[in-house]
Short mmCIF file of C-alpha atoms and ligand atoms in Angstrom, two decimals:
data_model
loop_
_atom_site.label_atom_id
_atom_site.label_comp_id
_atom_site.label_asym_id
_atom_site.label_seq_id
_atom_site.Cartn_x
_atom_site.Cartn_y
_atom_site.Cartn_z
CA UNK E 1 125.98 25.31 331.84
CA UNK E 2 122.74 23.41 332.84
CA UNK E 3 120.20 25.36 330.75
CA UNK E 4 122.22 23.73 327.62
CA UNK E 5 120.25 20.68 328.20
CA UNK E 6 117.22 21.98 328.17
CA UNK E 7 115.41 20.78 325.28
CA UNK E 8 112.87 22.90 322.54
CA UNK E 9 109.54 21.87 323.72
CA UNK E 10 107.64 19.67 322.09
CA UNK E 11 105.10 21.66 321.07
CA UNK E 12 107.22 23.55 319.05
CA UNK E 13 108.59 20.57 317.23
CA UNK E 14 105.21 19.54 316.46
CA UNK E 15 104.58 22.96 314.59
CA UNK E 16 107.55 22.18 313.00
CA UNK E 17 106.68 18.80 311.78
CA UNK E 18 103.33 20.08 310.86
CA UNK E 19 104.33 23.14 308.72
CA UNK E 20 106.99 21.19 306.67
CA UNK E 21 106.11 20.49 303.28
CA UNK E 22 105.64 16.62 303.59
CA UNK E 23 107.69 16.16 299.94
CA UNK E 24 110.45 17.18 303.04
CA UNK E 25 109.79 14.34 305.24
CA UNK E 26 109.46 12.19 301.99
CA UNK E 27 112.75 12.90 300.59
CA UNK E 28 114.72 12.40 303.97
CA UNK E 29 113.04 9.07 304.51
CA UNK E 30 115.57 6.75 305.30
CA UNK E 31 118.96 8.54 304.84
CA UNK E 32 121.59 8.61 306.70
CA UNK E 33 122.54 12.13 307.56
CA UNK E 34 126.70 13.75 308.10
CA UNK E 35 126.11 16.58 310.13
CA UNK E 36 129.09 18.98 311.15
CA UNK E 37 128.43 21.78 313.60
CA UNK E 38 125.73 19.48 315.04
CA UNK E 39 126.17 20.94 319.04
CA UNK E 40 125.62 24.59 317.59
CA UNK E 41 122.64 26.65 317.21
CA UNK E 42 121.49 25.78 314.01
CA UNK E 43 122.77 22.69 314.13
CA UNK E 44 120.71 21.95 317.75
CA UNK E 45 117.83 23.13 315.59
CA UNK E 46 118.50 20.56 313.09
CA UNK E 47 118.53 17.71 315.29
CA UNK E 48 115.45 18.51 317.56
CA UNK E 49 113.27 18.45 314.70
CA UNK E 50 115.00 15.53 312.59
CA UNK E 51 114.35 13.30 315.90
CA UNK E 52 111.24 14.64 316.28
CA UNK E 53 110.32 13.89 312.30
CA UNK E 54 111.65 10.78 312.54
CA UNK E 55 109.75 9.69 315.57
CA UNK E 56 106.69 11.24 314.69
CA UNK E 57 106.40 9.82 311.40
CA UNK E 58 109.14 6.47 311.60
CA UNK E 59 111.29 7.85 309.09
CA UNK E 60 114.49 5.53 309.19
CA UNK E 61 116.68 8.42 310.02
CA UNK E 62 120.51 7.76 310.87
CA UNK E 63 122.27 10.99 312.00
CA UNK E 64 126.25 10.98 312.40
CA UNK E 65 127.26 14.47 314.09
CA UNK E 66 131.23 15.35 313.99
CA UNK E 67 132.07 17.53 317.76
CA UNK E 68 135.41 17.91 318.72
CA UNK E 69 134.21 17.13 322.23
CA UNK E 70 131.88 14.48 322.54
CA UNK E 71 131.96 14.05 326.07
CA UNK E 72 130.62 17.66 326.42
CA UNK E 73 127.33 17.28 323.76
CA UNK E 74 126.61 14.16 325.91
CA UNK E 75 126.69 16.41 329.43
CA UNK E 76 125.05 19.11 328.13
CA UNK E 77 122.57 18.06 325.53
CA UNK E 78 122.19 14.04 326.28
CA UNK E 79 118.30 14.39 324.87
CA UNK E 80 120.20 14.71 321.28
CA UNK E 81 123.70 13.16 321.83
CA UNK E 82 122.64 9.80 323.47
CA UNK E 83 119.32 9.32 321.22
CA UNK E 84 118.80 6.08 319.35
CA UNK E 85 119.47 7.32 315.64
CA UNK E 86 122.04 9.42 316.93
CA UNK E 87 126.14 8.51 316.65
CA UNK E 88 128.66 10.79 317.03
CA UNK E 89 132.03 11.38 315.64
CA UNK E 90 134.86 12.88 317.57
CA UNK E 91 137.31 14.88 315.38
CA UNK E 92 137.63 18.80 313.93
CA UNK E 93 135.94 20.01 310.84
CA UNK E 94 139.35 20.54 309.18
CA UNK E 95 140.97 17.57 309.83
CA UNK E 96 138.55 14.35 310.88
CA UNK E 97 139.07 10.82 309.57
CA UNK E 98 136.84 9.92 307.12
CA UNK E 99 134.52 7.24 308.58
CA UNK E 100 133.70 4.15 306.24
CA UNK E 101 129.95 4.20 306.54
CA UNK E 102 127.81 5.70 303.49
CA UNK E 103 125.64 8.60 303.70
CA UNK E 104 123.09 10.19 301.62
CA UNK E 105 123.28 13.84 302.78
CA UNK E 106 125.67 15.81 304.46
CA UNK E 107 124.86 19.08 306.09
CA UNK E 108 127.67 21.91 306.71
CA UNK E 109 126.62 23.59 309.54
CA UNK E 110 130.48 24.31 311.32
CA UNK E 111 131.80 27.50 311.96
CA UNK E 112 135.52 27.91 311.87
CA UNK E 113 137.25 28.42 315.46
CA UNK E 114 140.01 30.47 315.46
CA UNK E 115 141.61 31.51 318.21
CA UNK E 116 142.02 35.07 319.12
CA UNK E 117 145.84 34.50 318.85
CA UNK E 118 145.54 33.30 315.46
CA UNK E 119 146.62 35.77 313.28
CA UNK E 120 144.57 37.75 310.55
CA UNK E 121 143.22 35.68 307.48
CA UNK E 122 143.41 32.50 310.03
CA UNK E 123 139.48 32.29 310.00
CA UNK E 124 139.59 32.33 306.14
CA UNK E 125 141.87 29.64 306.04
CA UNK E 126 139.77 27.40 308.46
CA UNK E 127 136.98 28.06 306.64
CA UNK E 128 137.78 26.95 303.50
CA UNK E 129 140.01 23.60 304.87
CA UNK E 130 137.34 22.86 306.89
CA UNK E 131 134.62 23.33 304.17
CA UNK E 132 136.64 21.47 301.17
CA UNK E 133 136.96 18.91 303.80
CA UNK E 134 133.87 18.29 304.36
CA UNK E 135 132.92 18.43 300.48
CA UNK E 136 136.07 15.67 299.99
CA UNK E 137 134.02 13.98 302.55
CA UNK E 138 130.55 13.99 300.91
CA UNK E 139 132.28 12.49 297.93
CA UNK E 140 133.71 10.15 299.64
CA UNK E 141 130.98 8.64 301.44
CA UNK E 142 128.51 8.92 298.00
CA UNK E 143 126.35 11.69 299.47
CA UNK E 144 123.73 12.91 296.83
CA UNK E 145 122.94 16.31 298.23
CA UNK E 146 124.87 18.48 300.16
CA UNK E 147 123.85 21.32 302.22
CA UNK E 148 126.06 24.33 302.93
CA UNK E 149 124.66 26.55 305.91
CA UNK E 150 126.46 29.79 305.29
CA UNK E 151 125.50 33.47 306.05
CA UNK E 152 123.91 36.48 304.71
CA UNK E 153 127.80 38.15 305.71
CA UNK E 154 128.93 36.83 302.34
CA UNK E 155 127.11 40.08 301.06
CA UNK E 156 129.74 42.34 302.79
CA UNK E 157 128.53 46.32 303.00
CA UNK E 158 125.46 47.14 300.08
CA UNK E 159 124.93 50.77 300.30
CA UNK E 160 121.98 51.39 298.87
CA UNK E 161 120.37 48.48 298.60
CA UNK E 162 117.24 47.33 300.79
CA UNK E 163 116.79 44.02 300.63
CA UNK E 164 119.81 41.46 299.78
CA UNK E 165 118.91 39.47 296.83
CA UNK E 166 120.63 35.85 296.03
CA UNK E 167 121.92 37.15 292.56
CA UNK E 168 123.74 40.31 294.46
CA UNK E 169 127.36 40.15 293.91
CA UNK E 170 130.57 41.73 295.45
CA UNK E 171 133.95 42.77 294.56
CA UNK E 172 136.50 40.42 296.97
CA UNK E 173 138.96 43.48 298.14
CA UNK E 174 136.12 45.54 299.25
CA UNK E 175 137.14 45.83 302.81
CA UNK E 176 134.37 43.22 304.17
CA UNK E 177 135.66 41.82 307.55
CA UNK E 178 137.23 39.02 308.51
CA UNK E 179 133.79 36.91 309.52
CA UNK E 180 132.04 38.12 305.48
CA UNK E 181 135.60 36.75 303.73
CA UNK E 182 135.68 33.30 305.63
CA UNK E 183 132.33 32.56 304.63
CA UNK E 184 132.74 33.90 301.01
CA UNK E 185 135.64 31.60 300.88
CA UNK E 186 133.58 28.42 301.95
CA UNK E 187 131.27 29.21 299.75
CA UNK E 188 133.80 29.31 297.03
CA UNK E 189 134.86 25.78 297.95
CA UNK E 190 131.43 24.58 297.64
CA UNK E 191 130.38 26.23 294.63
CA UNK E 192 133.27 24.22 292.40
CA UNK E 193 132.67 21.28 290.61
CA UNK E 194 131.51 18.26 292.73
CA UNK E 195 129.30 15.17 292.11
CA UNK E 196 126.99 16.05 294.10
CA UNK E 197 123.84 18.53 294.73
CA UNK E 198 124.99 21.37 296.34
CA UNK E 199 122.68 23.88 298.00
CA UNK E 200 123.76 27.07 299.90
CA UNK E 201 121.55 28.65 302.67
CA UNK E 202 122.64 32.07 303.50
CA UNK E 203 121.25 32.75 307.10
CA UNK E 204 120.67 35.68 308.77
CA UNK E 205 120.15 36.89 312.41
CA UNK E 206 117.39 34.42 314.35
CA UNK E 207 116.08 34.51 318.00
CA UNK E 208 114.78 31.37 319.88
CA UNK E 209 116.16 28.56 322.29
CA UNK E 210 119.81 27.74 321.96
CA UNK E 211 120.87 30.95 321.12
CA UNK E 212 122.76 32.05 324.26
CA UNK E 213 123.82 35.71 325.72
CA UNK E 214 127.06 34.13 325.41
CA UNK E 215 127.19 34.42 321.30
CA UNK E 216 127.05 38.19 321.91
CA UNK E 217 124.61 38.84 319.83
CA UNK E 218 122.35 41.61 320.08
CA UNK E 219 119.18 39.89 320.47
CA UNK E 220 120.59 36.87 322.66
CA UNK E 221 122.04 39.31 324.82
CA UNK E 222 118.69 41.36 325.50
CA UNK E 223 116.23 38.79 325.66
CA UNK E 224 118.77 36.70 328.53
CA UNK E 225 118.84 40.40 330.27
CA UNK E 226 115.10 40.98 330.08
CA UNK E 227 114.84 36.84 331.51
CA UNK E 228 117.06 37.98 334.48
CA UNK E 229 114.52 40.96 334.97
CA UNK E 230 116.95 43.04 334.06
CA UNK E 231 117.00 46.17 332.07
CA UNK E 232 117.79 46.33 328.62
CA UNK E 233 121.31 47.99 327.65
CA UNK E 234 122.18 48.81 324.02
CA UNK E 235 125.86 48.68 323.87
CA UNK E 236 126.02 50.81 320.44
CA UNK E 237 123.59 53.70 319.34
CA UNK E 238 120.75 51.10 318.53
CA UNK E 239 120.37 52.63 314.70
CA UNK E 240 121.47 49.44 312.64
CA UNK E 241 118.82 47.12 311.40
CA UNK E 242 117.91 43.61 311.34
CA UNK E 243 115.31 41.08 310.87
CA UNK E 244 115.07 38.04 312.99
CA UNK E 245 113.74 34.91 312.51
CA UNK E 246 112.27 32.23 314.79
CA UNK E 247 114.61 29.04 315.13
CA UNK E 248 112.01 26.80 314.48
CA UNK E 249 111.30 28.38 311.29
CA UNK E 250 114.80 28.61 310.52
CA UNK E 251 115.57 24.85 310.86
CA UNK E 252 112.11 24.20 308.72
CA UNK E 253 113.43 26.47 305.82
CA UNK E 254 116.99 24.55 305.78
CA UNK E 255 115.38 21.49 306.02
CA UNK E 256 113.77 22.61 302.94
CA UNK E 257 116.19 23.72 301.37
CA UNK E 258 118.48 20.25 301.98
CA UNK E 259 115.59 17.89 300.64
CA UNK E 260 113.81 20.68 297.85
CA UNK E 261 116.82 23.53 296.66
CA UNK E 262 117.83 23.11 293.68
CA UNK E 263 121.71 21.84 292.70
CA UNK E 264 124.03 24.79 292.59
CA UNK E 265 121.43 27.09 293.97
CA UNK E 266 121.46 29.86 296.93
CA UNK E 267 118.67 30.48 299.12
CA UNK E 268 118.34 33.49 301.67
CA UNK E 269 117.05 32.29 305.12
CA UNK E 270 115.74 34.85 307.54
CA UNK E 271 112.88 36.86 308.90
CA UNK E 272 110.86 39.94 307.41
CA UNK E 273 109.97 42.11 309.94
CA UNK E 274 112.35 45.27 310.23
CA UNK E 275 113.46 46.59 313.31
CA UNK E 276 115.69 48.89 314.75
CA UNK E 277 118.29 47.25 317.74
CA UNK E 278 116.63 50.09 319.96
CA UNK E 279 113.13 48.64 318.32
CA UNK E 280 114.15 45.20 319.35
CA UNK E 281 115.42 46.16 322.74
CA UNK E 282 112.33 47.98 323.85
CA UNK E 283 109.93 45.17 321.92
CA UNK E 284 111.67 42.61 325.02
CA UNK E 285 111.34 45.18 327.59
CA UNK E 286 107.51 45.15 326.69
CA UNK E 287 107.00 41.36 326.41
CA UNK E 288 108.98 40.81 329.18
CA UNK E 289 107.41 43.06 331.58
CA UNK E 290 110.70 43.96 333.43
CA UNK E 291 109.44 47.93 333.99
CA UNK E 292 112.89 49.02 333.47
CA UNK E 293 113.75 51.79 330.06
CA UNK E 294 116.19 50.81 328.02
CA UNK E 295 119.68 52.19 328.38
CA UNK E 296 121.01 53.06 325.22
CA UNK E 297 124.98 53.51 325.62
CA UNK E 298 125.86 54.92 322.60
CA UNK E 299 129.52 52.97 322.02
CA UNK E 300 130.75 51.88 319.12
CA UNK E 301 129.80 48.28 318.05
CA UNK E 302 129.58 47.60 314.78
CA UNK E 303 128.48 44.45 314.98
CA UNK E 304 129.28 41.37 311.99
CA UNK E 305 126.76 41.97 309.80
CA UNK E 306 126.76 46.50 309.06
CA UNK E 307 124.11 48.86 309.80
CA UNK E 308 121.02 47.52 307.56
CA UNK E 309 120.84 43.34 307.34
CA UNK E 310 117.63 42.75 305.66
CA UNK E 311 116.86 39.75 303.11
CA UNK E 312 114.94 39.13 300.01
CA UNK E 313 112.96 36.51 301.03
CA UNK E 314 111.30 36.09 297.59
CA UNK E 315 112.86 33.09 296.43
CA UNK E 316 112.85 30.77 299.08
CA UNK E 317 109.28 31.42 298.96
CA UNK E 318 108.63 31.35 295.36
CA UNK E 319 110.92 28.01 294.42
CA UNK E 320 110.51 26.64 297.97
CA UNK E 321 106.71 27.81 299.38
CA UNK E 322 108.64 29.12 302.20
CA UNK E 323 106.34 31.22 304.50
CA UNK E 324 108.08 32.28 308.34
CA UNK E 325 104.85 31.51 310.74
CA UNK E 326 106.20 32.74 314.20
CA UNK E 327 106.26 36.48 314.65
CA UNK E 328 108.70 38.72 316.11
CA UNK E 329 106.82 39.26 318.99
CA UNK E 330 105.92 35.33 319.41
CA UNK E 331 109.43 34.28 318.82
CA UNK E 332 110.29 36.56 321.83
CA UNK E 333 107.79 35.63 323.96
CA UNK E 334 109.05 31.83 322.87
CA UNK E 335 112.43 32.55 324.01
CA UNK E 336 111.93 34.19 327.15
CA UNK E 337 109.60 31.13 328.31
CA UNK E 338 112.78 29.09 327.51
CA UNK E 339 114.81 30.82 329.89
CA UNK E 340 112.84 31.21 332.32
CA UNK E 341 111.01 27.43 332.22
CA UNK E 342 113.10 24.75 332.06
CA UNK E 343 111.64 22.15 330.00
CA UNK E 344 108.31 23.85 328.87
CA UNK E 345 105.60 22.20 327.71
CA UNK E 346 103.35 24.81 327.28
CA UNK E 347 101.41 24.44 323.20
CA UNK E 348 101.26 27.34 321.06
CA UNK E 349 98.65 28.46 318.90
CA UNK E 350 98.88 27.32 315.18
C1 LIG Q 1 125.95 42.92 321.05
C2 LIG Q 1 125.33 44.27 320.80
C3 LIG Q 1 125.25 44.79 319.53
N1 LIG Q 1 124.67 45.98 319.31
C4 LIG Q 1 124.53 46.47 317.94
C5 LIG Q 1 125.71 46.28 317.05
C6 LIG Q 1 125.07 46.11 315.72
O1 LIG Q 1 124.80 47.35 315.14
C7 LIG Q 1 123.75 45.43 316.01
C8 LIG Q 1 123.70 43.94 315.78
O2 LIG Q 1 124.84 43.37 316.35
P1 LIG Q 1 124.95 41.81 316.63
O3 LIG Q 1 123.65 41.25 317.03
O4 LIG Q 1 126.07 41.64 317.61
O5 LIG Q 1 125.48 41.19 315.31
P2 LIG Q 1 124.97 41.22 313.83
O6 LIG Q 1 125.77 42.19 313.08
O7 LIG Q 1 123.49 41.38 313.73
O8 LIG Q 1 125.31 39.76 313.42
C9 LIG Q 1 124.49 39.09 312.55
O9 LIG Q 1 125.24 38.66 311.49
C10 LIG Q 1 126.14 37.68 311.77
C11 LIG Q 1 126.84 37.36 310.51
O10 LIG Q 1 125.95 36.81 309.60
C12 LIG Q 1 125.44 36.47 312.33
O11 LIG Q 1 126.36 35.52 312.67
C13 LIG Q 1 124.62 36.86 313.54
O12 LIG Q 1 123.86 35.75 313.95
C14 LIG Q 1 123.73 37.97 313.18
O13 LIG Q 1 123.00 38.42 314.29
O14 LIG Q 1 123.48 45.74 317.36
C15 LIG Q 1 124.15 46.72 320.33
O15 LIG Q 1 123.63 47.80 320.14
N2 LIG Q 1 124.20 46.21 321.59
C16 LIG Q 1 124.79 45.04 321.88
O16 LIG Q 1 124.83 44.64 323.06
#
């Protein structure tokens, strides 16, 4: 898969940089990072804009990624796997040897793999062995803050209720799937005692580079159709909805929320705007131009996340100033120019 190499353009990562409270910047200066889930999406995110930072502004950054394939992050992505301040760290979330280096933060960004053999509760399980883990880890190697990048699915199903809120609890038998209980579980992990700060971001759905057709997500799927100049096709009835936010915002707020959140504290991380998946689908088929209606097919896919995903966004912005700067409409427009031009460099405006 070439277009895995292709890198966020600069421009981009200079928005970043520049809309990042500089206490941010201040606080990472000169630590030495643990990242798991590093040759993801948000982990990508993470390590564009920490080389970036640390470029830009000689930060002293040293950032040790855990992959269970090494060989593969260097083939597709050697822009992040063979930079300077980069090592990396063959072995699996649940099991790795502990290297004997110290570190001063340790972000949690893995998802647990299970196979589709693997039986039901298996994802729960490899959730929480992989997330203890890496918490036994973090105290091991003297890490002072810890950030756990989880997901708004701990929620499960709210009926009634329009935005999620932070302090929103659930009952644990209340039929959530499999995805909702394996993060709960990690969650669970981190939120017992341990010596160091622990913050939880619970993300949401996002749009931007890195996020490929091949997640099966709604909006990865559309926009990589619409980049093909292809029409649009709604799988399910297109009635559920979501918010989105723009990667680059996303990797500023969980920045943020490593070097600012408060110990023991949860943060939502997401975008505002509401839309419909038949919104979203004909918002692409606009930006992109393609001429062609979207199809609407009308099966059944429920999706991970239930009909109506929408955050609270209050308190990241109240404890943390967080403010999302790229709209829907730009963050589309962003991602198609990905696809469709390798290694942009066009600027946007700030
Ligand atoms: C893939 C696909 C989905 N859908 C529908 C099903 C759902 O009602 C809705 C959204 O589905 P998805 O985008 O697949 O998944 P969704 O439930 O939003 O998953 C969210 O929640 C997940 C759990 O937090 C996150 O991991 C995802 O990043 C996030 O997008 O769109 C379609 O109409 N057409 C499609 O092609």
């Amino acid at each position: 898969m070439t277009d895995l190499a292709r890198p966020v353009p600069a421009a981009e990562l200079d928005e970043v940089l520049r809309l990042t409270a500089p206490a941010v910047w201040e606080a990472l200066r000169c630590q030495a990072v643990f990242l798991t889930g590093g040759t993801g999406f948000v982990g990508k995110w993470l390590l564009e804009c920490l080389l970036h930072a640390d470029k830009a502004l000689s930060l002293g950054l040293a950032l040790t990624v855990l992959t269970r394939e090494p060989d593969k992050f260097i083939r597709t992505s050697p822009h992040l796997a063979k930079a300077e301040s980069v090592t990396l760290l063959k072995g699996d979330v649940a099991d790795f040897e502990f290297p004997r280096a110290a570190f001063s933060s340790v972000i949690h960004a893995a998802l647990p793999v299970a196979s589709p053999a693997a039986g039901r509760g298996n994802l729960e399980l490899l959730s929480e062995t992989g997330t203890r883990r890496t918490c036994e880890f973090a105290v091991a190697c003297g890490a002072r803050r810890f950030l756990h990048v989880s997901s708004g699915a701990v929620y499960g199903q709210q009926l009634g209720v329009q935005a999620l809120t932070e302090s929103l609890s659930w009952q644990e038998f209340d039929g959530a799937n499999d995805y909702t209980r394996a993060k709960r579980r990690a969650e669970a992990v981190v939120g017992q005692s341990w010596p160091f700060d622990a913050v939880i971001a619970r993300c949401f759905a996002f749009i931007g580079p890195y996020l490929h057709a091949s997640s099966g997500v709604a909006a990865a799927q559309f926009i990589a159709q619409a980049a093909d100049g292809k029409g649009v096709v709604v799988q399910g009835t297109g009635e559920a909805i979501r918010t989105y936010q723009y990667a680059g915002d996303m990797a500023r707020w969980l920045l943020s929320c490593l070097a600012l959140g408060a110990s023991g504290r949860t943060y939502n991380v997401g975008g505002e705007t509401e839309v419909s998946i038949a919104q979203l689908a004909a918002e692409v088929t606009r930006i992109a131009r393609t001429g062609i209606p979207v199809e609407v097919a009308g099966r059944s896919t429920p999706g991970l996340a239930g009909h109506r995903y929408v955050p609270s966004l209050r308190r990241a912005a109240e404890e943390l100033g967080l403010a999302n700067a790229v709209s829907l409409e730009e963050g589309i427009r962003r991602t198609l120019a990905w696809l469709t031009t390798p290694n942009t460099t066009r600027s946007f405006p700030a």
